[in-house]
Coordinates of C-alpha atoms and ligand atoms in Angstrom, one line a residue:
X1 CA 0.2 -31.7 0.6
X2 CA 1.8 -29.9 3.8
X3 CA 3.1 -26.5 3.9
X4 CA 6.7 -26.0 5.1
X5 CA 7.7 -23.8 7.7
X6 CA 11.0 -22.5 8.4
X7 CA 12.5 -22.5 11.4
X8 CA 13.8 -19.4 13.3
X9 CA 16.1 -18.7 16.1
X10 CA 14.3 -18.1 19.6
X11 CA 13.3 -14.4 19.8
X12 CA 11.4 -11.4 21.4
X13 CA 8.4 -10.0 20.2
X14 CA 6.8 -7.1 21.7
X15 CA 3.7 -5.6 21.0
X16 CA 2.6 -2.0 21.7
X17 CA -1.0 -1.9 21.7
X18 CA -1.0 -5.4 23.1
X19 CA -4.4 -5.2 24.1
X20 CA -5.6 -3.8 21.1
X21 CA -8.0 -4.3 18.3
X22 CA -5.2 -5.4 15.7
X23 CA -3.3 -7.4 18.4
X24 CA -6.5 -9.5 19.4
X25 CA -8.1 -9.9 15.8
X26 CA -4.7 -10.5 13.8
X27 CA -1.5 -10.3 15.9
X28 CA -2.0 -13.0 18.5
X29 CA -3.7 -15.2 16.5
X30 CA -1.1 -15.1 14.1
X31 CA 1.3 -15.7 16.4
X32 CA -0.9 -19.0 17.6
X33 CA -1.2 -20.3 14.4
X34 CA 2.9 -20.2 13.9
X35 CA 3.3 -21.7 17.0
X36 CA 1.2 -24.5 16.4
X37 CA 3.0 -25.4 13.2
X38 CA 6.0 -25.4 15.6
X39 CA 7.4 -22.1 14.6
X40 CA 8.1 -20.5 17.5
X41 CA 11.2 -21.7 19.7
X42 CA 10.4 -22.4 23.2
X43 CA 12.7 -19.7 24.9
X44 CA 10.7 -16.8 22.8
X45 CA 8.7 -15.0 24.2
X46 CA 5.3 -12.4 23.6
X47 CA 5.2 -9.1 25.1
X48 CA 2.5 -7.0 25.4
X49 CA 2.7 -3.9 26.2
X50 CA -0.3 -1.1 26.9
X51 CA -1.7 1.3 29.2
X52 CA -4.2 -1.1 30.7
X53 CA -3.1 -2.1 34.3
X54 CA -2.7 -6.3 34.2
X55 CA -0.3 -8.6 35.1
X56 CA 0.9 -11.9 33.0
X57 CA -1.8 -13.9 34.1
X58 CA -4.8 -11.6 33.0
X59 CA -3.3 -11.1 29.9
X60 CA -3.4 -14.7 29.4
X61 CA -6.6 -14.8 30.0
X62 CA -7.2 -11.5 27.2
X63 CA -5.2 -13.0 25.0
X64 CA -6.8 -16.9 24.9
X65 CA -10.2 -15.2 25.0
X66 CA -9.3 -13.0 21.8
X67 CA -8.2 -16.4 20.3
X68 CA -11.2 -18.2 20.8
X69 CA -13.1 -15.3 20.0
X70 CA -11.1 -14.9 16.2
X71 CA -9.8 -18.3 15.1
X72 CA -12.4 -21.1 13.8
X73 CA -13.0 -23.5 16.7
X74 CA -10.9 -26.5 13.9
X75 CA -8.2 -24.8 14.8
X76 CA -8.6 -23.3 18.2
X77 CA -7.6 -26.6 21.2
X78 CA -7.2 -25.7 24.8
X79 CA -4.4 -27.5 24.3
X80 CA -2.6 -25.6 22.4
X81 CA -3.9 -22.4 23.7
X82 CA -2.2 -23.2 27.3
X83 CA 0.8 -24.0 25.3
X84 CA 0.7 -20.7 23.7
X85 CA 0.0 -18.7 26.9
X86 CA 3.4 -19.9 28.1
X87 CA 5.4 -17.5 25.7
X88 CA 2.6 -14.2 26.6
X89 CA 4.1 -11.7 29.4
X90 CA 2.9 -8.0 29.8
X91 CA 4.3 -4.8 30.7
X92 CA 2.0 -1.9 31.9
X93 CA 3.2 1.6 30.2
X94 CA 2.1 4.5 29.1
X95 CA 4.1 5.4 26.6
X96 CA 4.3 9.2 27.3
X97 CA 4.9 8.8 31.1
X98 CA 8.3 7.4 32.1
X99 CA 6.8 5.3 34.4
X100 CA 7.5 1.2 34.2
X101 CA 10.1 1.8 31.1
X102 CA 13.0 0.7 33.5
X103 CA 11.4 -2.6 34.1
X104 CA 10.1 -3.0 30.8
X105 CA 13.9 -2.7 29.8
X106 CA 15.7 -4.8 32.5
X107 CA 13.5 -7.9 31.1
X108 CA 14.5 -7.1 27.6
X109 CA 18.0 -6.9 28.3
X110 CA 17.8 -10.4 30.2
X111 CA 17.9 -12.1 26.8
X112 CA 20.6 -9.3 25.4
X113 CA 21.5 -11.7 22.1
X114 CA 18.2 -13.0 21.0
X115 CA 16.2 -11.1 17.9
X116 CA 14.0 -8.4 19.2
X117 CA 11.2 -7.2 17.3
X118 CA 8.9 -4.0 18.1
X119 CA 5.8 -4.4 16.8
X120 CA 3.8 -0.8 16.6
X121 CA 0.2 -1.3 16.7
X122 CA -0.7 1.9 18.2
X123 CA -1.6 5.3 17.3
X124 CA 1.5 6.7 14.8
X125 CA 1.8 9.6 16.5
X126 CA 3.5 7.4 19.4
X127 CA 5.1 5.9 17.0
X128 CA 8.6 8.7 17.3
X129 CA 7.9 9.0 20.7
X130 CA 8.0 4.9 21.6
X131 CA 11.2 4.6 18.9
X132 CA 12.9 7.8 21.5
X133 CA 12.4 5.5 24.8
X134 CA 13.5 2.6 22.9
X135 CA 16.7 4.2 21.6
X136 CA 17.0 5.9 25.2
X137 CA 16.9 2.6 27.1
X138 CA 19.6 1.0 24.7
X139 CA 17.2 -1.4 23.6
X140 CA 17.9 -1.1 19.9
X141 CA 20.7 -3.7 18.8
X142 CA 21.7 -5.2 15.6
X143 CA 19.4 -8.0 15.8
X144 CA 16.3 -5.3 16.7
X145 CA 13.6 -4.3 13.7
X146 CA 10.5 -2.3 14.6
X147 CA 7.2 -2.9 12.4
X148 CA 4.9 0.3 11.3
X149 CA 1.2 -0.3 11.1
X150 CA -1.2 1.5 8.8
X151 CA -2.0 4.4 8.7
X152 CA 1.5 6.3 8.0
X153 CA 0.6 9.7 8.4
X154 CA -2.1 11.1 6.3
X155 CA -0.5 13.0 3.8
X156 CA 3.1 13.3 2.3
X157 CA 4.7 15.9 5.4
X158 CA 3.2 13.7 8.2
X159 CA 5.0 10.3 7.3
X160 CA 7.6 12.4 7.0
X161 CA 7.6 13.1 11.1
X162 CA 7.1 9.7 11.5
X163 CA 9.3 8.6 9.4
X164 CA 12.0 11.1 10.9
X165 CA 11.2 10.4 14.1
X166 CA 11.5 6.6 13.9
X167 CA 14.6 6.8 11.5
X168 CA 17.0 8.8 14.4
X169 CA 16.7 5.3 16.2
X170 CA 16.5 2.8 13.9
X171 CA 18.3 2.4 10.3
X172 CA 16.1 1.8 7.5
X173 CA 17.0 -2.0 6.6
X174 CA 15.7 -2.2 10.7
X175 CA 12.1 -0.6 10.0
X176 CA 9.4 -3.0 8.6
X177 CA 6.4 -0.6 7.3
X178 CA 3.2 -3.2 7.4
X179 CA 1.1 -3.4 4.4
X180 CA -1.2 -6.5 5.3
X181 CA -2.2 -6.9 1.1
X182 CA 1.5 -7.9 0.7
X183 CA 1.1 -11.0 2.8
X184 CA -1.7 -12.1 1.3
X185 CA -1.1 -15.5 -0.8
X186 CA -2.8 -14.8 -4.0
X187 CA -0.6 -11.2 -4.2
X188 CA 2.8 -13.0 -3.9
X189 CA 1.0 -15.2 -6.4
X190 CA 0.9 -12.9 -8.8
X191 CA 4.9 -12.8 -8.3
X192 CA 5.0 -16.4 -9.4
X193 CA 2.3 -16.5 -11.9
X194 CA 4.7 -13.6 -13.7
X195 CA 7.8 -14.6 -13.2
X196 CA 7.6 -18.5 -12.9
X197 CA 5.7 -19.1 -15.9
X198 CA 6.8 -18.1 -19.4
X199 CA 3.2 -17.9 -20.6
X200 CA 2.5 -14.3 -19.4
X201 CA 5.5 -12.1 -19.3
X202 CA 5.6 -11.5 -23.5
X203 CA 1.9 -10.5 -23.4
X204 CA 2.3 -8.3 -20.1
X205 CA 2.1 -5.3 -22.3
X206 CA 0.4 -2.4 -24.3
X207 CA 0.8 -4.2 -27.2
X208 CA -1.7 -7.3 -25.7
X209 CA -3.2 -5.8 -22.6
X210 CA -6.3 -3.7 -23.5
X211 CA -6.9 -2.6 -19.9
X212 CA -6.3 -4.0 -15.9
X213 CA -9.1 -3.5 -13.2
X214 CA -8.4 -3.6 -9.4
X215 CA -11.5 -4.3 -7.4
X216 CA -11.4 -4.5 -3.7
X217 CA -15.0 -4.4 -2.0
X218 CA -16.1 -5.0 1.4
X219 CA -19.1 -5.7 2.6
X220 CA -18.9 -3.8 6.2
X221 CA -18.9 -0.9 7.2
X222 CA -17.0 1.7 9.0
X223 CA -18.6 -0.4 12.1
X224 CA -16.4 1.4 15.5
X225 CA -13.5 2.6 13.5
X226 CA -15.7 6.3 12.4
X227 CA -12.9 8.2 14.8
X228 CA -10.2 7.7 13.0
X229 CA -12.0 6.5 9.6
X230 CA -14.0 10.1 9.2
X231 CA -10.3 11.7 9.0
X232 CA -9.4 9.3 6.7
X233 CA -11.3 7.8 3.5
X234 CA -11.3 5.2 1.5
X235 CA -8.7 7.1 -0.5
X236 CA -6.3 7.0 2.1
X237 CA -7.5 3.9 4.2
X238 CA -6.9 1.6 1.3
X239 CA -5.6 3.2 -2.2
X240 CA -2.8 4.7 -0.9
X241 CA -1.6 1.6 0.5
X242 CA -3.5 -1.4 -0.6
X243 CA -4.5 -0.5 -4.0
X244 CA -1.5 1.2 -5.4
X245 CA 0.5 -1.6 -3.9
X246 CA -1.4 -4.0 -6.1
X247 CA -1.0 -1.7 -9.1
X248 CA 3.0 -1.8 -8.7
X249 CA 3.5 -5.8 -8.1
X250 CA 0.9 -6.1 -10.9
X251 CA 2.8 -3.1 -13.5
X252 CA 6.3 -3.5 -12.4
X253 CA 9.1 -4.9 -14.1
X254 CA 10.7 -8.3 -13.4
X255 CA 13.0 -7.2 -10.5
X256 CA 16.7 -9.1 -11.2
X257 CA 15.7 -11.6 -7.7
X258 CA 12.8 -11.9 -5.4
X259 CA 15.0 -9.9 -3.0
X260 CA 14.3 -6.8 -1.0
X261 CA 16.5 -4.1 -2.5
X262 CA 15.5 -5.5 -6.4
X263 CA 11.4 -5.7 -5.4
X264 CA 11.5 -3.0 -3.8
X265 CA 13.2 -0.4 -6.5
X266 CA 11.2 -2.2 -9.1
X267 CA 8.0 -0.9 -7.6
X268 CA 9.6 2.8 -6.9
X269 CA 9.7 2.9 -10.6
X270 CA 6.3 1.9 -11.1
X271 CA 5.0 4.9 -8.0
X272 CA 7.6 7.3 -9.8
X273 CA 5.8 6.7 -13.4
X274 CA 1.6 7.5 -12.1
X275 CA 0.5 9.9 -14.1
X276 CA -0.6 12.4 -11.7
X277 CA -3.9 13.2 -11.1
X278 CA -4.6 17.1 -10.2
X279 CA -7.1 19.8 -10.3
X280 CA -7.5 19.8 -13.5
X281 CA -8.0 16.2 -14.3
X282 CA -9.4 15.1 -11.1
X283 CA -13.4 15.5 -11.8
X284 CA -12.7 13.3 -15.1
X285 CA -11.0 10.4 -13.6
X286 CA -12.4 9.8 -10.3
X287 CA -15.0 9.3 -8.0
X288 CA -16.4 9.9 -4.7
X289 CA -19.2 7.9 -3.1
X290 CA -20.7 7.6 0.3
X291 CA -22.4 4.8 1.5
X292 CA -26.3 5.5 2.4
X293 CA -28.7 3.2 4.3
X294 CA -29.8 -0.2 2.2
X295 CA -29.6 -4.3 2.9
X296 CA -26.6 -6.2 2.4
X297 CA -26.9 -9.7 2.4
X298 CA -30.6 -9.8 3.0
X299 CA -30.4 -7.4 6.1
X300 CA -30.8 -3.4 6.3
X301 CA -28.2 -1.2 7.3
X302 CA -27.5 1.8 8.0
X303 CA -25.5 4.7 6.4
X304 CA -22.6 6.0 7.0
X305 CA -23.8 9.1 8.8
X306 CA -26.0 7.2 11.2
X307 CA -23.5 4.6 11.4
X308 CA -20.6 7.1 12.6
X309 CA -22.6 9.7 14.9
X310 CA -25.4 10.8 12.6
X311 CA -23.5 14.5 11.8
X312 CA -22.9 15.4 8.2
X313 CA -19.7 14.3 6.8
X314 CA -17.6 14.1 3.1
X315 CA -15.7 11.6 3.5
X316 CA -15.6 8.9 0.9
X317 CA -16.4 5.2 1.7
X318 CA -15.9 4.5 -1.8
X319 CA -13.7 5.5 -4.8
X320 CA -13.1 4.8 -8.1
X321 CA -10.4 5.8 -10.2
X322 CA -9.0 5.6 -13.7
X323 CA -4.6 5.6 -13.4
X324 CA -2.1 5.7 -16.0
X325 CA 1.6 4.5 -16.2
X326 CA 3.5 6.4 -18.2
X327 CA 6.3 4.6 -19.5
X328 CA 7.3 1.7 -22.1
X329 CA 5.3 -1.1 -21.0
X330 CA 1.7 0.5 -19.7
X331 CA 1.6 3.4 -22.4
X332 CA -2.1 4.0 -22.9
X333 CA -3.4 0.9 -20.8
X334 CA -5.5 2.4 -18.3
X335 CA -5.6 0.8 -14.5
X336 CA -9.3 1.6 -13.4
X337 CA -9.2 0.8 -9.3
X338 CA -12.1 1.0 -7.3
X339 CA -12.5 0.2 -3.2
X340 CA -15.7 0.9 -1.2
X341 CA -17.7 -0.5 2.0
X342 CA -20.8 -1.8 2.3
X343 CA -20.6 -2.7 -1.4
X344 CA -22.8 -6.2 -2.0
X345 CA -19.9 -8.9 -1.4
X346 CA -16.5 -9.2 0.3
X347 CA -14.3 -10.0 -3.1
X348 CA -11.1 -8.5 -4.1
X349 CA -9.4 -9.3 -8.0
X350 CA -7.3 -7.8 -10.2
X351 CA -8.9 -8.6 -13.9
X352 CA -6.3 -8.5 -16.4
X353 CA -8.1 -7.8 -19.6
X354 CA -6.0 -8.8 -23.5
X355 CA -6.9 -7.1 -26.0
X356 CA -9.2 -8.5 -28.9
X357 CA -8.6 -10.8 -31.8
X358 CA -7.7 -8.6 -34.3
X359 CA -9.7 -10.2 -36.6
X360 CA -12.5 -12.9 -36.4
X361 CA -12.8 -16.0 -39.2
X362 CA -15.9 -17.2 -37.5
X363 CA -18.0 -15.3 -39.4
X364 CA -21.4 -13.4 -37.3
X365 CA -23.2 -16.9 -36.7
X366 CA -20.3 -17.8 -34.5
X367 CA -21.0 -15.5 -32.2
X368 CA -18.9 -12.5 -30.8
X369 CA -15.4 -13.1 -29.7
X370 CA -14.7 -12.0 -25.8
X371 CA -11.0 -10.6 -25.0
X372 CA -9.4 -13.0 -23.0
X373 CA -9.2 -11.9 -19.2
X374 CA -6.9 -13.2 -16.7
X375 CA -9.0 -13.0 -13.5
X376 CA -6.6 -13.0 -10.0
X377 CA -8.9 -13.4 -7.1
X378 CA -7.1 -12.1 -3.7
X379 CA -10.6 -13.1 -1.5
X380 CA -12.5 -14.6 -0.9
X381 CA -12.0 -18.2 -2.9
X382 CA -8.3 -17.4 -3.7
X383 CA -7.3 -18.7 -7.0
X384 CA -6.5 -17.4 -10.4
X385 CA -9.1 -18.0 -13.7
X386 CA -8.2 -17.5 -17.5
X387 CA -11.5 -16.7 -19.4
X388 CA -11.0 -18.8 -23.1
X389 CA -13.0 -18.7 -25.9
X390 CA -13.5 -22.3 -27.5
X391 CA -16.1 -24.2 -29.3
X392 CA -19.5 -24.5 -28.3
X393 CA -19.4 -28.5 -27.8
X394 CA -21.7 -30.4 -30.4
X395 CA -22.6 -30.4 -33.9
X396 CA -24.5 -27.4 -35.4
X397 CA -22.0 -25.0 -36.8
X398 CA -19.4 -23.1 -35.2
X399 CA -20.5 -21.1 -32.2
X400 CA -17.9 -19.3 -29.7
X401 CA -18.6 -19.6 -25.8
X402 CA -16.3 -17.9 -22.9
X403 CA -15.2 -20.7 -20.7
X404 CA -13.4 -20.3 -17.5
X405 CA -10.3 -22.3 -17.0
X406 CA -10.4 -21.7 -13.2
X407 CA -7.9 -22.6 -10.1
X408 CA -9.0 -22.6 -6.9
X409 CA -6.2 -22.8 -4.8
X410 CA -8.4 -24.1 -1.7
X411 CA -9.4 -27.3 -3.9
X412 CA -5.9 -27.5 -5.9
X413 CA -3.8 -27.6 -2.8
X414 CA -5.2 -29.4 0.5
X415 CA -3.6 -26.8 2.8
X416 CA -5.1 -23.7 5.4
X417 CA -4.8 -20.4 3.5
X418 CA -2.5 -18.9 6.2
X419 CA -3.3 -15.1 7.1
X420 CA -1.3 -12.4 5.5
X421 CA -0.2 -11.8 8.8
X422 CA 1.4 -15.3 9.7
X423 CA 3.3 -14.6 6.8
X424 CA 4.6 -11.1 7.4
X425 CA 5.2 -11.6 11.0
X426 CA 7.5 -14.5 10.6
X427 CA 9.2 -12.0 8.2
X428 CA 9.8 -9.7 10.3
X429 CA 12.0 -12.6 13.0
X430 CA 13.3 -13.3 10.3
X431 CA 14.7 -10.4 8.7
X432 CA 13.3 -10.4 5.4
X433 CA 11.8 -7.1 4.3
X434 CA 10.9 -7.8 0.6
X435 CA 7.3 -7.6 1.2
X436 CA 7.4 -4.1 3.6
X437 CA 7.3 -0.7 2.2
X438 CA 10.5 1.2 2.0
X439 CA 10.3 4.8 2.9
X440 CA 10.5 6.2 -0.6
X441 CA 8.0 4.0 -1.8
X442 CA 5.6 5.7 0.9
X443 CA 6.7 9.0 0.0
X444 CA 6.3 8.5 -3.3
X445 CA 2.9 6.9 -2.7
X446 CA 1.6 10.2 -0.6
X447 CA 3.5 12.4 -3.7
X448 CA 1.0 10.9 -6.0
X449 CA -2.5 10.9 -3.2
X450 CA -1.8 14.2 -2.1
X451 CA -3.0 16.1 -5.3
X452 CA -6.3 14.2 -6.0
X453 CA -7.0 14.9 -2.3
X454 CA -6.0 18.7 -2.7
X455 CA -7.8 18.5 -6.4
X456 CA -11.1 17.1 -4.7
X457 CA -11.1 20.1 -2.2
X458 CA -10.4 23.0 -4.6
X459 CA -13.1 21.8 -6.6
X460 CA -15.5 21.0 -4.0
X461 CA -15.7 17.3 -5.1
X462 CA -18.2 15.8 -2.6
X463 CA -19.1 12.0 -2.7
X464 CA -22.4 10.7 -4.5
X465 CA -24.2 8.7 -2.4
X466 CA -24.4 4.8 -3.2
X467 CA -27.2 2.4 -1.5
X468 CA -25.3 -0.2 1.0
X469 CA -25.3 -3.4 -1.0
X470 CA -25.0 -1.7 -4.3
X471 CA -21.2 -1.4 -6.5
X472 CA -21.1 2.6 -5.6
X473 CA -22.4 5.2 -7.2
X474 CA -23.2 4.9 -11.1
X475 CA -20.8 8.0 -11.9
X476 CA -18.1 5.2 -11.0
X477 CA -19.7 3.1 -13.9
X478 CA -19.8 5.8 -15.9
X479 CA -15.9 6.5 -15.3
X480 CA -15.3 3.4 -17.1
X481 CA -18.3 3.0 -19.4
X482 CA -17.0 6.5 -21.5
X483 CA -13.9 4.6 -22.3
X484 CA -16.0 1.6 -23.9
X485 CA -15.4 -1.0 -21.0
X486 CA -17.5 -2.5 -17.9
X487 CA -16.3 -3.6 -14.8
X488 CA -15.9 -7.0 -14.7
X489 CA -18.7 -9.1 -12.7
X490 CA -17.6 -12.3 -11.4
X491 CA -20.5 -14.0 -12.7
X492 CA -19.2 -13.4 -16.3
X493 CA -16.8 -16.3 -16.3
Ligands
BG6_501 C1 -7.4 -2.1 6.4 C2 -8.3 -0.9 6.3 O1 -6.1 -1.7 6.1 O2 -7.8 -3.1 5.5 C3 -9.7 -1.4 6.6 O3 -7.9 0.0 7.3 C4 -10.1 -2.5 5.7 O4 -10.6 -0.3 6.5 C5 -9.1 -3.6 5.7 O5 -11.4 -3.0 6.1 C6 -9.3 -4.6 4.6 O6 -8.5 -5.7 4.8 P1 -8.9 -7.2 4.3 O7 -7.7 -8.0 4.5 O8 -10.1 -7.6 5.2 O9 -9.3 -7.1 2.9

């Protein structure tokens, strides 16, 4: 089987922070992999733009050494590479000095008709001040969008200065607000496992669904991010995006097409209906954790502390939290959602757990009957697995085993699993912002965050510590053990 792409008119693609961590890891290799499945028109062209002094040539050079560097050598050719440096060019800028701005501009407005796109990998608090030059320099035209990386402020009246501040220049259906889980093949799975199949939707309810669990470990640490990580938690750093953007494509209701606007408010509703989580409730349904020293993987590490700069912090590496919906469909199905580092494996799932057979004919030599669980695996290994209970095979009575039925999309469908990225750049040329976060969905996102951050200072909430390599501290088992349920182990079928 080969994937399809679809093709796109030639266009500019400009990267601030074009010598960055996020441009060299995911950006440019994105961009590689696109053009060698013949994406990218010839005419287009890469710009990168940063504060390092270079010229075309030695960003070239960056750039093919980040690729070799971040793309498995099956795909990596010096062929293709030296096609690839072809479209790279590079403007030197510091954003807050007017210097090299005019230049910058004269070689956008060479190409005036083609489709520019401003990608913002750089600090936000540049991002008002870049979106100013760009408006100032006439560079924003109908066929302009500018892309918002992570993190959007860190609480509800920060993205709102960015969000200001970026909206006075460009309009709203122009401003594509990155959240990288979104472009990730198993989540838009989830769209069609939902709403292509007829199996699911009647069940996707209180009345079959006992519970839904959202799991997204990692392995690794803060590693060099401890600047900007210490400020922000895992609460921030991935359940305010990440996590609750799981929760709304998993709890929302089918949107009338798979169309921006539709998605999009579908989702709102979902954000709008969290039960919030305050001061008074916050102790009871969640948890802190902080990673300590311990071995992952067979090799020590160390903590968080030591691994940052070795001075006493709270912030969390890891929480765990127990979310209601309140409306129709979700009424009294909890969402328990927990995210950490250093946790024992890279694996990411959303475990949809039915409720029970209400009652068993099997009789107690058959054995006890499991609740189905429909097991969505986002990485690694993406696929999707429906535990089943059937008939132990052979003679001997009637005994009940748990089978998987399991679909891994690697060995269903001969193709590369292309990054999130790939996906959402191409997007982004093209226009399409189903899979981008719109501002009120952000809003409403921090609206919900804010309090359990406020709820966790008031009341002096400090992490427990967790060993690296372990699943977190066991207060976050206890979260869900007092409600009568376990976290799902992938080793359970
Ligand atoms: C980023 C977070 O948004 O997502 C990181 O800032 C985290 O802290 C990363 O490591 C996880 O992404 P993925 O795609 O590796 O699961």
């Amino acid at each position: 089987m080969t994937s399809q792409t679809i093709p796109v008119e030639p266009f500019d693609f400009v990267i601030f922070g074009g010598t960055g961590d996020l441009a060299r890891r995911k950006l440019l290799p994105s961009l590689f992999l696109r053009d060698c499945a013949g994406q990218i028109p010839a005419e287009s062209r890469i710009i990168g733009v940063s504060r390092e002094a270079l010229s075309d040539i030695e960003f070239r050079e960056k750039a093919a050494a980040a690729l070799k560097a971040h793309l498995p050598a099956k795909v990596f050719t010096k062929e293709a590479s030296d096609k690839f440096q072809e479209r790279l060019y590079y403007h030197h800028l510091d954003v807050l000095t007017p210097d090299g701005w005019e230049e910058f501009a004269a070689a956008l407005h060479a190409a005036p008709s083609r489709i520019r796109s401003f990608y913002l990998a750089t600090a936000p608090r540049l991002f008002g001040e870049i979106a100013k030059m760009l408006g100032q320099l006439n560079l924003v035209c109908d066929g302009c969008r500018v892309v918002l990386e992570k993190p959007l402020g860190s609480d509800l009246d920060t993205a709102n200065e960015i969000n200001d501040a970026v909206g006075k220049v460009f309009s709203e259906d122009q401003i594509f607000r990155i959240d990288h889980y979104l472009g990730k093949e198993t989540v838009q799975n989830l769209m069609a496992l939902r709403f292509a199949n007829t199996l699911f939707e009647p069940l996707w309810n209180s009345a079959h669904i006992d519970h839904v669990q959202i799991t997204v470990a990692e392995s690794i640490g803060v590693g060099t991010r401890g600047g900007y990580y210490d400020h922000a938690g895992a609460l921030r750093d991935m359940v305010q995006n990440h996590l609750i953007q799981l929760v709304c494509l998993t709890a929302m209701e089918p949107p009338s097409e798979f169309e921006a606007g539709a998605v999009r408010d579908e989702k709102l509703k979902i954000l709008r209906a969290l039960r919030p989580i305050d001061e008074a409730s916050v102790e009871a349904v969640t948890v802190r954790g902080q990673y300590k020293s311990g071995a992952v993987d067979g090799k020590a590490v160390p903590g968080y502390v030591d691994e940052i700069s070795g001075e006493e912090s709270s912030t969390e590496t890891f929480v765990a939290l127990k979310c209601e919906i309140d409306n129709w469909r979700w009424a009294g199905v909890p969402y328990y959602l927990r995210t950490g580092k250093r946790l024992p494996a890279r694996a990411s799932e959303i475990v949809i757990s039915f409720k029970t057979v209400p009652h068993s004919i099997f009789g107690n030599s058959a054995g006890p009957i499991a609740a189905n669980r429909l097991i969505i695996r986002l990485q690694p290994d993406e696929g999707v697995k429906l535990s089943l209970m059937i008939k132990e095979p052979g003679p001997g009575g009637m005994r009940l085993v748990e089978v998987p039925l399991d679909m891994t999309f690697a060995e269903t469908f001969d193709v590369r699993q292309p990054d999130a990225y790939e996906r959402l750049i191409m997007d982004v040329v093209r226009g399409n912002l189903t899979l981008f976060m719109r501002r009120d969905e952000v809003e409403a996102a921090w609206r919900w965050i804010d309090p359990i951050r406020a709820g966790w200072e008031t009341r002096s909430v400090k992490p427990h510590g967790y060993a690296a390599g372990t699943w977190g501290p066991t207060a976050s088992i206890a979260l869900i053990e007092r409600d009568g349920r376990t976290w799902h182990e992938d080793d359970e079928g």
